[in-house]
């Protein structure tokens, strides 16, 4: 059953409880969580710690951060001490180029010309920022090799915190059209 939040914004605990319930069904290999400063991961470590499916198989937690240089050249927003703490607690932390940005964003910024990956991002945003984030972090995790082709749950949000979660059949950026947004767990109605 899909849950709809009246407004976009911080619904992190509710999202994580819904994700825990869905992950227990047994066909989820990983939970991907978008994070900037680590707040959502801290909450996930409380609610999803030692998350297992119904066959007692551990579900991998993956934190996906903004790429280096997103706000300021050469800077990673996630504090290095937090990153180390998360990794020591079993969370894989991924910092890599955004699937819908990269060189295409540089072309738009310099020449004012929109490229296809940013147009795809804008199209996904018609379902909300969190939906775009969920698709993007799944592509990023697949390209990094942290996930394969088994179903994952991706968690994203609008600004800070989480407000959206999807069950997704992953794909690589080079096979983007094989990505399947299979089950909507939750999202905001107004965004």
PDB file of C-alpha atoms in Angstrom:
ATOM      1  CA  UNK A   1       0.000   0.000   0.000  1.00  0.00           C
ATOM      2  CA  UNK A   2       1.343   3.424  -0.943  1.00  0.00           C
ATOM      3  CA  UNK A   3       1.374   6.170   1.680  1.00  0.00           C
ATOM      4  CA  UNK A   4       1.028   9.805   0.629  1.00  0.00           C
ATOM      5  CA  UNK A   5       2.256  12.703   2.750  1.00  0.00           C
ATOM      6  CA  UNK A   6       0.261  15.921   2.439  1.00  0.00           C
ATOM      7  CA  UNK A   7       3.413  18.050   2.050  1.00  0.00           C
ATOM      8  CA  UNK A   8       7.006  17.507   0.951  1.00  0.00           C
ATOM      9  CA  UNK A   9       9.639  17.721   3.650  1.00  0.00           C
ATOM     10  CA  UNK A  10      10.984  15.802   6.594  1.00  0.00           C
ATOM     11  CA  UNK A  11       9.045  12.555   7.087  1.00  0.00           C
ATOM     12  CA  UNK A  12      12.195  10.540   7.760  1.00  0.00           C
ATOM     13  CA  UNK A  13      11.030   8.297  10.602  1.00  0.00           C
ATOM     14  CA  UNK A  14       7.750   7.434   8.874  1.00  0.00           C
ATOM     15  CA  UNK A  15       9.581   6.646   5.630  1.00  0.00           C
ATOM     16  CA  UNK A  16      12.118   4.432   7.405  1.00  0.00           C
ATOM     17  CA  UNK A  17       9.402   2.446   9.203  1.00  0.00           C
ATOM     18  CA  UNK A  18       7.575   1.898   5.890  1.00  0.00           C
ATOM     19  CA  UNK A  19      10.843   0.818   4.251  1.00  0.00           C
ATOM     20  CA  UNK A  20      11.587  -1.607   7.090  1.00  0.00           C
ATOM     21  CA  UNK A  21       8.159  -3.190   6.649  1.00  0.00           C
ATOM     22  CA  UNK A  22       8.614  -3.533   2.869  1.00  0.00           C
ATOM     23  CA  UNK A  23      12.204  -4.830   3.096  1.00  0.00           C
ATOM     24  CA  UNK A  24      11.061  -7.636   5.380  1.00  0.00           C
ATOM     25  CA  UNK A  25       9.132  -9.214   2.479  1.00  0.00           C
ATOM     26  CA  UNK A  26      12.362 -10.786   1.261  1.00  0.00           C
ATOM     27  CA  UNK A  27      13.125  -9.622  -2.276  1.00  0.00           C
ATOM     28  CA  UNK A  28      15.232  -6.541  -1.443  1.00  0.00           C
ATOM     29  CA  UNK A  29      19.038  -6.705  -1.640  1.00  0.00           C
ATOM     30  CA  UNK A  30      19.848  -3.200  -0.385  1.00  0.00           C
ATOM     31  CA  UNK A  31      18.366   0.021   0.930  1.00  0.00           C
ATOM     32  CA  UNK A  32      19.881   3.118  -0.689  1.00  0.00           C
ATOM     33  CA  UNK A  33      19.574   6.347   1.269  1.00  0.00           C
ATOM     34  CA  UNK A  34      20.354   9.803  -0.069  1.00  0.00           C
ATOM     35  CA  UNK A  35      22.204  11.886   2.503  1.00  0.00           C
ATOM     36  CA  UNK A  36      23.950  15.233   2.606  1.00  0.00           C
ATOM     37  CA  UNK A  37      24.976  15.804   6.219  1.00  0.00           C
ATOM     38  CA  UNK A  38      24.284  12.287   7.559  1.00  0.00           C
ATOM     39  CA  UNK A  39      21.080  12.996   9.498  1.00  0.00           C
ATOM     40  CA  UNK A  40      18.964  10.515   7.541  1.00  0.00           C
ATOM     41  CA  UNK A  41      21.622   7.811   7.941  1.00  0.00           C
ATOM     42  CA  UNK A  42      21.720   8.379  11.706  1.00  0.00           C
ATOM     43  CA  UNK A  43      17.958   7.809  11.835  1.00  0.00           C
ATOM     44  CA  UNK A  44      18.269   4.777   9.543  1.00  0.00           C
ATOM     45  CA  UNK A  45      20.868   3.214  11.822  1.00  0.00           C
ATOM     46  CA  UNK A  46      18.339   3.381  14.658  1.00  0.00           C
ATOM     47  CA  UNK A  47      15.286   2.152  12.748  1.00  0.00           C
ATOM     48  CA  UNK A  48      16.906  -0.140  10.169  1.00  0.00           C
ATOM     49  CA  UNK A  49      19.881  -1.413  12.194  1.00  0.00           C
ATOM     50  CA  UNK A  50      20.551  -5.071  11.491  1.00  0.00           C
ATOM     51  CA  UNK A  51      17.653  -5.079   9.033  1.00  0.00           C
ATOM     52  CA  UNK A  52      16.848  -8.558   7.792  1.00  0.00           C
ATOM     53  CA  UNK A  53      14.279  -9.876   5.385  1.00  0.00           C
ATOM     54  CA  UNK A  54      11.819 -12.647   6.260  1.00  0.00           C
ATOM     55  CA  UNK A  55      14.482 -15.291   5.545  1.00  0.00           C
ATOM     56  CA  UNK A  56      16.866 -13.587   8.011  1.00  0.00           C
ATOM     57  CA  UNK A  57      19.168 -12.380   5.214  1.00  0.00           C
ATOM     58  CA  UNK A  58      20.781  -9.042   6.085  1.00  0.00           C
ATOM     59  CA  UNK A  59      19.798  -6.161   3.813  1.00  0.00           C
ATOM     60  CA  UNK A  60      22.738  -3.899   2.895  1.00  0.00           C
ATOM     61  CA  UNK A  61      22.485  -0.197   3.794  1.00  0.00           C
ATOM     62  CA  UNK A  62      24.100   2.223   1.339  1.00  0.00           C
ATOM     63  CA  UNK A  63      24.406   5.971   1.951  1.00  0.00           C
ATOM     64  CA  UNK A  64      24.670   8.005  -1.255  1.00  0.00           C
ATOM     65  CA  UNK A  65      26.056  11.510  -0.775  1.00  0.00           C
ATOM     66  CA  UNK A  66      26.292  14.579  -2.943  1.00  0.00           C
ATOM     67  CA  UNK A  67      29.279  14.400  -5.245  1.00  0.00           C
ATOM     68  CA  UNK A  68      32.474  16.204  -4.274  1.00  0.00           C
ATOM     69  CA  UNK A  69      32.266  19.818  -5.446  1.00  0.00           C
ATOM     70  CA  UNK A  70      28.453  19.946  -5.393  1.00  0.00           C
ATOM     71  CA  UNK A  71      28.462  23.082  -3.209  1.00  0.00           C
ATOM     72  CA  UNK A  72      32.117  24.131  -3.290  1.00  0.00           C
ATOM     73  CA  UNK A  73      34.976  22.859  -5.501  1.00  0.00           C
ATOM     74  CA  UNK A  74      36.928  20.074  -3.831  1.00  0.00           C
ATOM     75  CA  UNK A  75      34.581  19.819  -0.837  1.00  0.00           C
ATOM     76  CA  UNK A  76      32.570  16.777   0.241  1.00  0.00           C
ATOM     77  CA  UNK A  77      29.592  17.790   2.406  1.00  0.00           C
ATOM     78  CA  UNK A  78      29.486  14.641   4.543  1.00  0.00           C
ATOM     79  CA  UNK A  79      31.851  15.026   7.488  1.00  0.00           C
ATOM     80  CA  UNK A  80      34.753  12.560   7.262  1.00  0.00           C
ATOM     81  CA  UNK A  81      34.306  11.444  10.893  1.00  0.00           C
ATOM     82  CA  UNK A  82      30.633  10.665  10.262  1.00  0.00           C
ATOM     83  CA  UNK A  83      31.546   8.775   7.109  1.00  0.00           C
ATOM     84  CA  UNK A  84      34.027   6.663   9.060  1.00  0.00           C
ATOM     85  CA  UNK A  85      31.472   6.047  11.827  1.00  0.00           C
ATOM     86  CA  UNK A  86      28.837   4.931   9.303  1.00  0.00           C
ATOM     87  CA  UNK A  87      31.308   2.611   7.574  1.00  0.00           C
ATOM     88  CA  UNK A  88      32.387   1.136  10.919  1.00  0.00           C
ATOM     89  CA  UNK A  89      28.713   0.387  11.587  1.00  0.00           C
ATOM     90  CA  UNK A  90      28.340  -1.516   8.311  1.00  0.00           C
ATOM     91  CA  UNK A  91      26.956   1.201   6.033  1.00  0.00           C
ATOM     92  CA  UNK A  92      28.540   1.470   2.589  1.00  0.00           C
ATOM     93  CA  UNK A  93      29.052   5.164   1.760  1.00  0.00           C
ATOM     94  CA  UNK A  94      29.104   6.220  -1.891  1.00  0.00           C
ATOM     95  CA  UNK A  95      30.304   9.613  -3.111  1.00  0.00           C
ATOM     96  CA  UNK A  96      30.339   9.831  -6.890  1.00  0.00           C
ATOM     97  CA  UNK A  97      29.179  11.938  -9.833  1.00  0.00           C
ATOM     98  CA  UNK A  98      25.435  12.491  -9.963  1.00  0.00           C
ATOM     99  CA  UNK A  99      23.912  10.359 -12.683  1.00  0.00           C
ATOM    100  CA  UNK A 100      21.759  13.209 -14.026  1.00  0.00           C
ATOM    101  CA  UNK A 101      24.431  15.929 -13.830  1.00  0.00           C
ATOM    102  CA  UNK A 102      28.148  15.522 -14.534  1.00  0.00           C
ATOM    103  CA  UNK A 103      29.417  16.933 -17.812  1.00  0.00           C
ATOM    104  CA  UNK A 104      25.877  17.746 -18.970  1.00  0.00           C
ATOM    105  CA  UNK A 105      25.506  20.232 -16.106  1.00  0.00           C
ATOM    106  CA  UNK A 106      28.821  21.858 -17.022  1.00  0.00           C
ATOM    107  CA  UNK A 107      27.564  22.347 -20.606  1.00  0.00           C
ATOM    108  CA  UNK A 108      24.318  23.935 -19.358  1.00  0.00           C
ATOM    109  CA  UNK A 109      26.126  26.241 -16.936  1.00  0.00           C
ATOM    110  CA  UNK A 110      28.684  27.385 -19.511  1.00  0.00           C
ATOM    111  CA  UNK A 111      26.568  27.499 -22.674  1.00  0.00           C
ATOM    112  CA  UNK A 112      22.983  27.635 -21.406  1.00  0.00           C
ATOM    113  CA  UNK A 113      22.125  24.504 -23.369  1.00  0.00           C
ATOM    114  CA  UNK A 114      20.149  21.755 -21.671  1.00  0.00           C
ATOM    115  CA  UNK A 115      21.422  18.228 -22.187  1.00  0.00           C
ATOM    116  CA  UNK A 116      19.451  14.996 -22.091  1.00  0.00           C
ATOM    117  CA  UNK A 117      20.410  13.821 -18.583  1.00  0.00           C
ATOM    118  CA  UNK A 118      19.203  17.048 -16.980  1.00  0.00           C
ATOM    119  CA  UNK A 119      16.012  16.877 -19.042  1.00  0.00           C
ATOM    120  CA  UNK A 120      15.437  13.362 -17.691  1.00  0.00           C
ATOM    121  CA  UNK A 121      15.952  14.727 -14.158  1.00  0.00           C
ATOM    122  CA  UNK A 122      13.439  17.514 -14.775  1.00  0.00           C
ATOM    123  CA  UNK A 123      10.944  14.986 -16.132  1.00  0.00           C
ATOM    124  CA  UNK A 124      11.300  12.769 -13.057  1.00  0.00           C
ATOM    125  CA  UNK A 125      10.712  15.829 -10.856  1.00  0.00           C
ATOM    126  CA  UNK A 126       7.111  15.999 -12.097  1.00  0.00           C
ATOM    127  CA  UNK A 127       6.614  13.147  -9.598  1.00  0.00           C
ATOM    128  CA  UNK A 128       8.564  15.050  -6.919  1.00  0.00           C
ATOM    129  CA  UNK A 129      12.209  15.722  -6.114  1.00  0.00           C
ATOM    130  CA  UNK A 130      12.408  12.546  -4.039  1.00  0.00           C
ATOM    131  CA  UNK A 131      11.440  10.370  -7.004  1.00  0.00           C
ATOM    132  CA  UNK A 132      14.224  11.913  -9.092  1.00  0.00           C
ATOM    133  CA  UNK A 133      16.667  11.317  -6.239  1.00  0.00           C
ATOM    134  CA  UNK A 134      15.596   7.669  -5.873  1.00  0.00           C
ATOM    135  CA  UNK A 135      16.189   6.959  -9.559  1.00  0.00           C
ATOM    136  CA  UNK A 136      19.490   8.826  -9.559  1.00  0.00           C
ATOM    137  CA  UNK A 137      21.040   7.198  -6.489  1.00  0.00           C
ATOM    138  CA  UNK A 138      20.066   3.761  -7.821  1.00  0.00           C
ATOM    139  CA  UNK A 139      21.918   4.457 -11.070  1.00  0.00           C
ATOM    140  CA  UNK A 140      24.912   5.769  -9.115  1.00  0.00           C
ATOM    141  CA  UNK A 141      25.056   2.695  -6.856  1.00  0.00           C
ATOM    142  CA  UNK A 142      24.751   0.354  -9.842  1.00  0.00           C
ATOM    143  CA  UNK A 143      27.532   2.130 -11.750  1.00  0.00           C
ATOM    144  CA  UNK A 144      29.789   1.963  -8.678  1.00  0.00           C
ATOM    145  CA  UNK A 145      29.312  -1.805  -8.394  1.00  0.00           C
ATOM    146  CA  UNK A 146      27.777  -1.636  -4.905  1.00  0.00           C
ATOM    147  CA  UNK A 147      24.542  -3.209  -6.147  1.00  0.00           C
ATOM    148  CA  UNK A 148      23.732  -5.655  -8.887  1.00  0.00           C
ATOM    149  CA  UNK A 149      20.432  -6.149 -10.639  1.00  0.00           C
ATOM    150  CA  UNK A 150      18.397  -7.397  -7.667  1.00  0.00           C
ATOM    151  CA  UNK A 151      15.609  -5.145  -6.390  1.00  0.00           C
ATOM    152  CA  UNK A 152      16.528  -2.334  -4.010  1.00  0.00           C
ATOM    153  CA  UNK A 153      14.643   0.257  -2.042  1.00  0.00           C
ATOM    154  CA  UNK A 154      15.770   3.833  -2.651  1.00  0.00           C
ATOM    155  CA  UNK A 155      14.991   6.657  -0.234  1.00  0.00           C
ATOM    156  CA  UNK A 156      15.114  10.319  -1.240  1.00  0.00           C
ATOM    157  CA  UNK A 157      13.660  13.606  -0.200  1.00  0.00           C
ATOM    158  CA  UNK A 158      12.896  17.216  -0.922  1.00  0.00           C
ATOM    159  CA  UNK A 159      15.578  19.380   0.648  1.00  0.00           C
ATOM    160  CA  UNK A 160      16.410  17.800   4.004  1.00  0.00           C
ATOM    161  CA  UNK A 161      15.266  14.447   5.357  1.00  0.00           C
ATOM    162  CA  UNK A 162      13.296  11.768   3.556  1.00  0.00           C
ATOM    163  CA  UNK A 163       9.807  11.898   2.057  1.00  0.00           C
ATOM    164  CA  UNK A 164       9.941   9.368  -0.782  1.00  0.00           C
ATOM    165  CA  UNK A 165      10.761   5.665  -1.163  1.00  0.00           C
ATOM    166  CA  UNK A 166      10.541   3.345  -4.161  1.00  0.00           C
ATOM    167  CA  UNK A 167      11.255  -0.317  -4.864  1.00  0.00           C
ATOM    168  CA  UNK A 168      13.447  -0.202  -7.959  1.00  0.00           C
ATOM    169  CA  UNK A 169      14.883  -2.724 -10.390  1.00  0.00           C
ATOM    170  CA  UNK A 170      18.385  -1.245 -10.852  1.00  0.00           C
ATOM    171  CA  UNK A 171      20.202  -0.473 -14.075  1.00  0.00           C
ATOM    172  CA  UNK A 172      23.447   1.226 -15.023  1.00  0.00           C
ATOM    173  CA  UNK A 173      23.476   4.686 -16.578  1.00  0.00           C
ATOM    174  CA  UNK A 174      24.473   3.071 -19.880  1.00  0.00           C
ATOM    175  CA  UNK A 175      21.266   0.999 -19.752  1.00  0.00           C
ATOM    176  CA  UNK A 176      19.101   3.691 -18.131  1.00  0.00           C
ATOM    177  CA  UNK A 177      15.901   2.595 -19.858  1.00  0.00           C
ATOM    178  CA  UNK A 178      16.142  -0.789 -18.106  1.00  0.00           C
ATOM    179  CA  UNK A 179      15.649   0.982 -14.749  1.00  0.00           C
ATOM    180  CA  UNK A 180      12.202   0.090 -13.413  1.00  0.00           C
ATOM    181  CA  UNK A 181      10.433   2.165 -10.763  1.00  0.00           C
ATOM    182  CA  UNK A 182       8.383  -0.826  -9.637  1.00  0.00           C
ATOM    183  CA  UNK A 183       6.634   0.021  -6.376  1.00  0.00           C
ATOM    184  CA  UNK A 184       5.956   3.385  -4.810  1.00  0.00           C
ATOM    185  CA  UNK A 185       6.192   3.048  -1.032  1.00  0.00           C
ATOM    186  CA  UNK A 186       5.563   6.703  -0.172  1.00  0.00           C
ATOM    187  CA  UNK A 187       5.807  10.240  -1.518  1.00  0.00           C
ATOM    188  CA  UNK A 188       4.396  13.705  -0.907  1.00  0.00           C
ATOM    189  CA  UNK A 189       1.266  14.863  -2.742  1.00  0.00           C
ATOM    190  CA  UNK A 190       2.182  18.550  -2.708  1.00  0.00           C
ATOM    191  CA  UNK A 191       5.736  19.423  -3.669  1.00  0.00           C
TER     192      UNK A 191
END
